[in-house]
Amino acid sequence: MLKIYTDTDTDMTPALAAEYGYTLISMPYSIDAKTTYPYVDFDSFDAHAFYDTLRGGVLPTTSAISKEQYINYFIRDFVAGNDILYVHFSRAMTNTFDAMDQAVATLKKKYPGTRFEEIDTKGITTLSYAIVREVGDLVKAGKTLDQVLEWARTEVDKFAMYFFADDLKFFRRSGRVSGLAATMGTLIGVRPLIYMSEEGKMVSIGTAKGRAKALDFLVDKVGELGEDIAAHRICIGHSDAPEIAHEVGRMIEEKYGKQQIVYVDVNPTAGSHCGPNGVGVCFHAMHR
């Protein structure tokens, strides 16, 4: 039997994970030395309350989970001999998967008959969300593990994600964006523009003067790179900026026609790095 896993850094909620049959691995964040595990320490994510805390000056930190925690997640399916597929956020953005590799190696020695595979979405938050849902659709449609892996070999790099940040102090603190000039975003009204590369990293690609131009940039990217966009979800993620996110959705449909648009709250662990008022668009593309 195939068992599928994902993590909270992909913006999946327990309800949606259950709909697809995913086991959800919780990725923690810490505020004032208190570590919180999403959907373990709380049942639902209050995005507005969380991002208001950040607006008040709080700068959360994030951390990897341990080898032992990974073992606790996976051991039941190793014991049962189930095939395991873990669809996760980018390896290039964390060292947590070193602990996972150690956990899997330990479990395979004890339970050598279990197959463990992974799909690196080469993204985080909304980009990962789009791919996790596509994989879930394939599994629900009865595709085999090998068929899903074959799909991922070409399709993972065909989900593009472009977004803008409203306040760069969060990204500067985490150091998660390459090519980010120290002065970028300090001028009033300047919005840094960022995308997820094929290496699974966040890369700064310029700025937009004012929010309106930032939104135009996102919408134009859908037309410039989009491939068969109507056959796939367009996922618009935001860190407590629902009005702006819906404005992007309206602009996309005005320009490209009716679409399958999904609005996604950026999870608190990833949101600890991007801060409030960010908006991004993930869509099926010719390339990233």
Tab-separated table of N, CA and C in Angstrom, residues 133-229:
chain	number	residue	atom	x	y	z
A	133	ARG	N	-0.737	19.117	-4.147
A	133	ARG	CA	-2.112	18.834	-4.564
A	133	ARG	C	-2.147	18.070	-5.882
A	134	GLU	N	-1.264	18.393	-6.814
A	134	GLU	CA	-1.216	17.649	-8.084
A	134	GLU	C	-0.862	16.181	-7.824
A	135	VAL	N	0.107	15.942	-6.952
A	135	VAL	CA	0.468	14.562	-6.609
A	135	VAL	C	-0.704	13.871	-5.935
A	136	GLY	N	-1.371	14.574	-5.038
A	136	GLY	CA	-2.545	14.000	-4.378
A	136	GLY	C	-3.631	13.623	-5.366
A	137	ASP	N	-3.829	14.452	-6.382
A	137	ASP	CA	-4.814	14.146	-7.426
A	137	ASP	C	-4.431	12.860	-8.169
A	138	LEU	N	-3.143	12.713	-8.456
A	138	LEU	CA	-2.676	11.516	-9.167
A	138	LEU	C	-2.892	10.264	-8.334
A	139	VAL	N	-2.580	10.352	-7.054
A	139	VAL	CA	-2.758	9.191	-6.174
A	139	VAL	C	-4.239	8.844	-6.048
A	140	LYS	N	-5.088	9.862	-5.914
A	140	LYS	CA	-6.527	9.608	-5.828
A	140	LYS	C	-7.059	8.979	-7.109
A	141	ALA	N	-6.406	9.300	-8.238
A	141	ALA	CA	-6.832	8.735	-9.532
A	141	ALA	C	-6.302	7.323	-9.757
A	142	GLY	N	-5.544	6.807	-8.790
A	142	GLY	CA	-5.081	5.422	-8.882
A	142	GLY	C	-3.719	5.244	-9.517
A	143	LYS	N	-2.958	6.318	-9.710
A	143	LYS	CA	-1.623	6.192	-10.288
A	143	LYS	C	-0.699	5.471	-9.310
A	144	THR	N	0.221	4.693	-9.862
A	144	THR	CA	1.173	3.964	-9.037
A	144	THR	C	2.296	4.891	-8.569
A	145	LEU	N	3.066	4.418	-7.608
A	145	LEU	CA	4.201	5.195	-7.129
A	145	LEU	C	5.162	5.516	-8.266
A	146	ASP	N	5.470	4.543	-9.103
A	146	ASP	CA	6.394	4.790	-10.209
A	146	ASP	C	5.819	5.775	-11.212
A	147	GLN	N	4.524	5.728	-11.438
A	147	GLN	CA	3.909	6.685	-12.354
A	147	GLN	C	3.978	8.106	-11.796
A	148	VAL	N	3.775	8.247	-10.495
A	148	VAL	CA	3.863	9.565	-9.875
A	148	VAL	C	5.290	10.100	-9.940
A	149	LEU	N	6.261	9.245	-9.681
A	149	LEU	CA	7.664	9.670	-9.749
A	149	LEU	C	8.052	10.079	-11.171
A	150	GLU	N	7.536	9.354	-12.157
A	150	GLU	CA	7.817	9.708	-13.549
A	150	GLU	C	7.204	11.063	-13.891
A	151	TRP	N	5.999	11.311	-13.425
A	151	TRP	CA	5.355	12.615	-13.616
A	151	TRP	C	6.220	13.721	-13.011
A	152	ALA	N	6.732	13.494	-11.814
A	152	ALA	CA	7.489	14.519	-11.102
A	152	ALA	C	8.799	14.859	-11.794
A	153	ARG	N	9.379	13.897	-12.491
A	153	ARG	CA	10.680	14.132	-13.128
A	153	ARG	C	10.627	15.291	-14.130
A	154	THR	N	9.500	15.465	-14.786
A	154	THR	CA	9.381	16.567	-15.747
A	154	THR	C	8.525	17.717	-15.222
A	155	GLU	N	7.554	17.412	-14.375
A	155	GLU	CA	6.571	18.423	-14.009
A	155	GLU	C	6.986	19.339	-12.863
A	156	VAL	N	7.810	18.887	-11.951
A	156	VAL	CA	8.185	19.737	-10.817
A	156	VAL	C	8.774	21.063	-11.293
A	157	ASP	N	9.618	21.019	-12.315
A	157	ASP	CA	10.246	22.238	-12.817
A	157	ASP	C	9.314	23.067	-13.702
A	158	LYS	N	8.082	22.607	-13.878
A	158	LYS	CA	7.126	23.344	-14.703
A	158	LYS	C	6.073	24.057	-13.853
A	159	PHE	N	6.352	24.177	-12.571
A	159	PHE	CA	5.528	25.009	-11.703
A	159	PHE	C	6.374	26.208	-11.286
A	160	ALA	N	5.963	27.380	-11.740
A	160	ALA	CA	6.715	28.604	-11.479
A	160	ALA	C	6.065	29.370	-10.331
A	161	MET	N	6.909	30.059	-9.565
A	161	MET	CA	6.412	30.865	-8.446
A	161	MET	C	7.127	32.206	-8.432
A	162	TYR	N	6.340	33.278	-8.539
A	162	TYR	CA	6.875	34.635	-8.471
A	162	TYR	C	6.125	35.390	-7.375
A	163	PHE	N	6.844	36.172	-6.603
A	163	PHE	CA	6.189	36.878	-5.508
A	163	PHE	C	6.952	38.147	-5.152
A	164	PHE	N	6.305	38.981	-4.368
A	164	PHE	CA	6.988	40.171	-3.872
A	164	PHE	C	6.880	40.218	-2.358
A	165	ALA	N	7.889	40.828	-1.756
A	165	ALA	CA	7.931	40.995	-0.310
A	165	ALA	C	7.610	42.435	0.039
A	166	ASP	N	6.960	42.624	1.166
A	166	ASP	CA	6.584	43.968	1.584
A	166	ASP	C	7.615	44.576	2.534
A	167	ASP	N	8.288	43.707	3.298
A	167	ASP	CA	9.269	44.181	4.275
A	167	ASP	C	10.433	43.191	4.301
A	168	LEU	N	11.598	43.649	3.878
A	168	LEU	CA	12.726	42.736	3.713
A	168	LEU	C	13.476	42.393	4.990
A	169	LYS	N	13.089	42.962	6.121
A	169	LYS	CA	13.855	42.669	7.330
A	169	LYS	C	13.778	41.189	7.688
A	170	PHE	N	12.679	40.525	7.322
A	170	PHE	CA	12.550	39.106	7.625
A	170	PHE	C	13.480	38.278	6.749
A	171	PHE	N	13.503	38.568	5.458
A	171	PHE	CA	14.396	37.850	4.551
A	171	PHE	C	15.862	38.143	4.872
A	172	ARG	N	16.164	39.388	5.208
A	172	ARG	CA	17.554	39.723	5.522
A	172	ARG	C	18.042	38.930	6.727
A	173	ARG	N	17.187	38.794	7.707
A	173	ARG	CA	17.570	38.086	8.935
A	173	ARG	C	17.824	36.615	8.660
A	174	SER	N	17.008	36.020	7.790
A	174	SER	CA	17.129	34.587	7.537
A	174	SER	C	18.190	34.262	6.500
A	175	GLY	N	18.509	35.244	5.631
A	175	GLY	CA	19.496	34.988	4.588
A	175	GLY	C	19.038	33.983	3.554
A	176	ARG	N	17.729	33.841	3.353
A	176	ARG	CA	17.200	32.809	2.466
A	176	ARG	C	17.094	33.221	1.002
A	177	VAL	N	17.340	34.496	0.682
A	177	VAL	CA	17.187	34.944	-0.700
A	177	VAL	C	18.547	35.322	-1.269
A	178	SER	N	18.943	34.695	-2.376
A	178	SER	CA	20.211	35.041	-3.006
A	178	SER	C	20.024	36.253	-3.920
A	179	GLY	N	21.097	37.037	-4.064
A	179	GLY	CA	21.040	38.215	-4.922
A	179	GLY	C	20.278	39.368	-4.325
A	180	LEU	N	20.075	39.348	-3.012
A	180	LEU	CA	19.290	40.381	-2.356
A	180	LEU	C	20.223	41.490	-1.873
A	181	ALA	N	20.172	42.647	-2.528
A	181	ALA	CA	21.032	43.765	-2.151
A	181	ALA	C	20.633	44.290	-0.784
A	182	ALA	N	21.630	44.690	-0.021
A	182	ALA	CA	21.374	45.150	1.347
A	182	ALA	C	20.456	46.366	1.371
A	183	THR	N	20.525	47.194	0.332
A	183	THR	CA	19.713	48.414	0.297
A	183	THR	C	18.351	48.203	-0.359
A	184	MET	N	18.161	47.047	-0.971
A	184	MET	CA	16.918	46.821	-1.712
A	184	MET	C	15.713	46.836	-0.769
A	185	GLY	N	14.719	47.549	-1.156
A	185	GLY	CA	13.493	47.555	-0.372
A	185	GLY	C	13.487	48.570	0.749
A	186	THR	N	14.603	49.298	0.951
A	186	THR	CA	14.611	50.300	2.007
A	186	THR	C	13.963	51.604	1.549
A	187	LEU	N	13.892	51.819	0.237
A	187	LEU	CA	13.228	53.008	-0.268
A	187	LEU	C	11.720	52.838	-0.172
A	188	ILE	N	11.042	53.886	0.173
A	188	ILE	CA	9.592	53.833	0.344
A	188	ILE	C	8.921	53.417	-0.965
A	189	GLY	N	8.076	52.412	-0.892
A	189	GLY	CA	7.301	51.993	-2.049
A	189	GLY	C	7.964	50.972	-2.940
A	190	VAL	N	9.216	50.613	-2.683
A	190	VAL	CA	9.910	49.647	-3.532
A	190	VAL	C	9.584	48.236	-3.063
A	191	ARG	N	9.147	47.388	-4.006
A	191	ARG	CA	8.814	46.001	-3.693
A	191	ARG	C	9.831	45.063	-4.351
A	192	PRO	N	10.643	44.343	-3.580
A	192	PRO	CA	11.561	43.356	-4.158
A	192	PRO	C	10.786	42.215	-4.802
A	193	LEU	N	11.217	41.784	-5.968
A	193	LEU	CA	10.576	40.707	-6.720
A	193	LEU	C	11.459	39.465	-6.642
A	194	ILE	N	10.848	38.323	-6.335
A	194	ILE	CA	11.593	37.096	-6.043
A	194	ILE	C	10.933	35.930	-6.763
A	195	TYR	N	11.743	34.952	-7.180
A	195	TYR	CA	11.172	33.737	-7.750
A	195	TYR	C	11.886	32.521	-7.199
A	196	MET	N	11.273	31.337	-7.387
A	196	MET	CA	11.872	30.066	-6.979
A	196	MET	C	12.591	29.475	-8.174
A	197	SER	N	13.886	29.223	-8.019
A	197	SER	CA	14.697	28.722	-9.121
A	197	SER	C	14.567	27.203	-9.266
A	198	GLU	N	15.110	26.671	-10.359
A	198	GLU	CA	15.115	25.222	-10.565
A	198	GLU	C	16.029	24.517	-9.587
A	199	GLU	N	16.873	25.259	-8.885
A	199	GLU	CA	17.702	24.676	-7.835
A	199	GLU	C	16.966	24.654	-6.496
A	200	GLY	N	15.760	25.196	-6.484
A	200	GLY	CA	14.987	25.204	-5.254
A	200	GLY	C	15.364	26.310	-4.293
A	201	LYS	N	15.865	27.420	-4.840
A	201	LYS	CA	16.255	28.552	-4.011
A	201	LYS	C	15.433	29.791	-4.363
A	202	MET	N	15.280	30.676	-3.368
A	202	MET	CA	14.630	31.955	-3.614
A	202	MET	C	15.673	32.922	-4.158
A	203	VAL	N	15.365	33.526	-5.303
A	203	VAL	CA	16.321	34.397	-5.978
A	203	VAL	C	15.671	35.753	-6.252
A	204	SER	N	16.350	36.820	-5.863
A	204	SER	CA	15.872	38.168	-6.156
A	204	SER	C	16.141	38.506	-7.619
A	205	ILE	N	15.131	39.023	-8.303
A	205	ILE	CA	15.293	39.334	-9.735
A	205	ILE	C	14.988	40.792	-10.053
A	206	GLY	N	14.878	41.625	-9.030
A	206	GLY	CA	14.652	43.034	-9.287
A	206	GLY	C	13.666	43.646	-8.312
A	207	THR	N	13.169	44.819	-8.667
A	207	THR	CA	12.219	45.529	-7.818
A	207	THR	C	11.112	46.131	-8.673
A	208	ALA	N	10.032	46.447	-8.003
A	208	ALA	CA	8.951	47.206	-8.646
A	208	ALA	C	8.681	48.432	-7.791
A	209	LYS	N	8.489	49.568	-8.435
A	209	LYS	CA	8.198	50.807	-7.717
A	209	LYS	C	6.700	50.883	-7.474
A	210	GLY	N	6.306	50.541	-6.267
A	210	GLY	CA	4.904	50.573	-5.903
A	210	GLY	C	4.224	49.230	-6.045
A	211	ARG	N	3.175	49.050	-5.270
A	211	ARG	CA	2.461	47.774	-5.244
A	211	ARG	C	1.775	47.477	-6.571
A	212	ALA	N	1.225	48.501	-7.227
A	212	ALA	CA	0.516	48.286	-8.496
A	212	ALA	C	1.443	47.679	-9.539
A	213	LYS	N	2.665	48.180	-9.612
A	213	LYS	CA	3.608	47.628	-10.585
A	213	LYS	C	4.053	46.222	-10.201
A	214	ALA	N	4.111	45.957	-8.904
A	214	ALA	CA	4.443	44.604	-8.457
A	214	ALA	C	3.351	43.621	-8.882
A	215	LEU	N	2.106	44.033	-8.756
A	215	LEU	CA	1.000	43.169	-9.173
A	215	LEU	C	1.013	42.973	-10.682
A	216	ASP	N	1.271	44.022	-11.417
A	216	ASP	CA	1.374	43.895	-12.878
A	216	ASP	C	2.461	42.894	-13.258
A	217	PHE	N	3.577	42.941	-12.542
A	217	PHE	CA	4.681	42.013	-12.811
A	217	PHE	C	4.226	40.568	-12.628
A	218	LEU	N	3.524	40.281	-11.548
A	218	LEU	CA	3.055	38.917	-11.295
A	218	LEU	C	2.114	38.446	-12.399
A	219	VAL	N	1.168	39.298	-12.738
A	219	VAL	CA	0.171	38.936	-13.751
A	219	VAL	C	0.833	38.740	-15.115
A	220	ASP	N	1.773	39.597	-15.456
A	220	ASP	CA	2.465	39.476	-16.738
A	220	ASP	C	3.282	38.194	-16.818
A	221	LYS	N	3.856	37.755	-15.703
A	221	LYS	CA	4.643	36.525	-15.691
A	221	LYS	C	3.785	35.313	-16.031
A	222	VAL	N	2.530	35.336	-15.605
A	222	VAL	CA	1.619	34.229	-15.929
A	222	VAL	C	1.467	34.115	-17.442
A	223	GLY	N	1.327	35.237	-18.134
A	223	GLY	CA	1.198	35.212	-19.585
A	223	GLY	C	2.496	34.907	-20.289
A	224	GLU	N	3.591	35.397	-19.744
A	224	GLU	CA	4.909	35.222	-20.371
A	224	GLU	C	5.382	33.770	-20.306
A	225	LEU	N	5.170	33.114	-19.158
A	225	LEU	CA	5.709	31.774	-18.953
A	225	LEU	C	4.647	30.683	-18.899
A	226	GLY	N	3.391	31.066	-18.757
A	226	GLY	CA	2.339	30.087	-18.533
A	226	GLY	C	2.194	29.069	-19.651
A	227	GLU	N	1.917	27.823	-19.254
A	227	GLU	CA	1.677	26.746	-20.207
A	227	GLU	C	0.444	25.977	-19.762
A	228	ASP	N	-0.578	25.962	-20.591
A	228	ASP	CA	-1.805	25.224	-20.289
A	228	ASP	C	-2.324	25.582	-18.901
A	229	ILE	N	-2.363	26.869	-18.601
A	229	ILE	CA	-2.683	27.294	-17.239
A	229	ILE	C	-4.116	26.947	-16.833
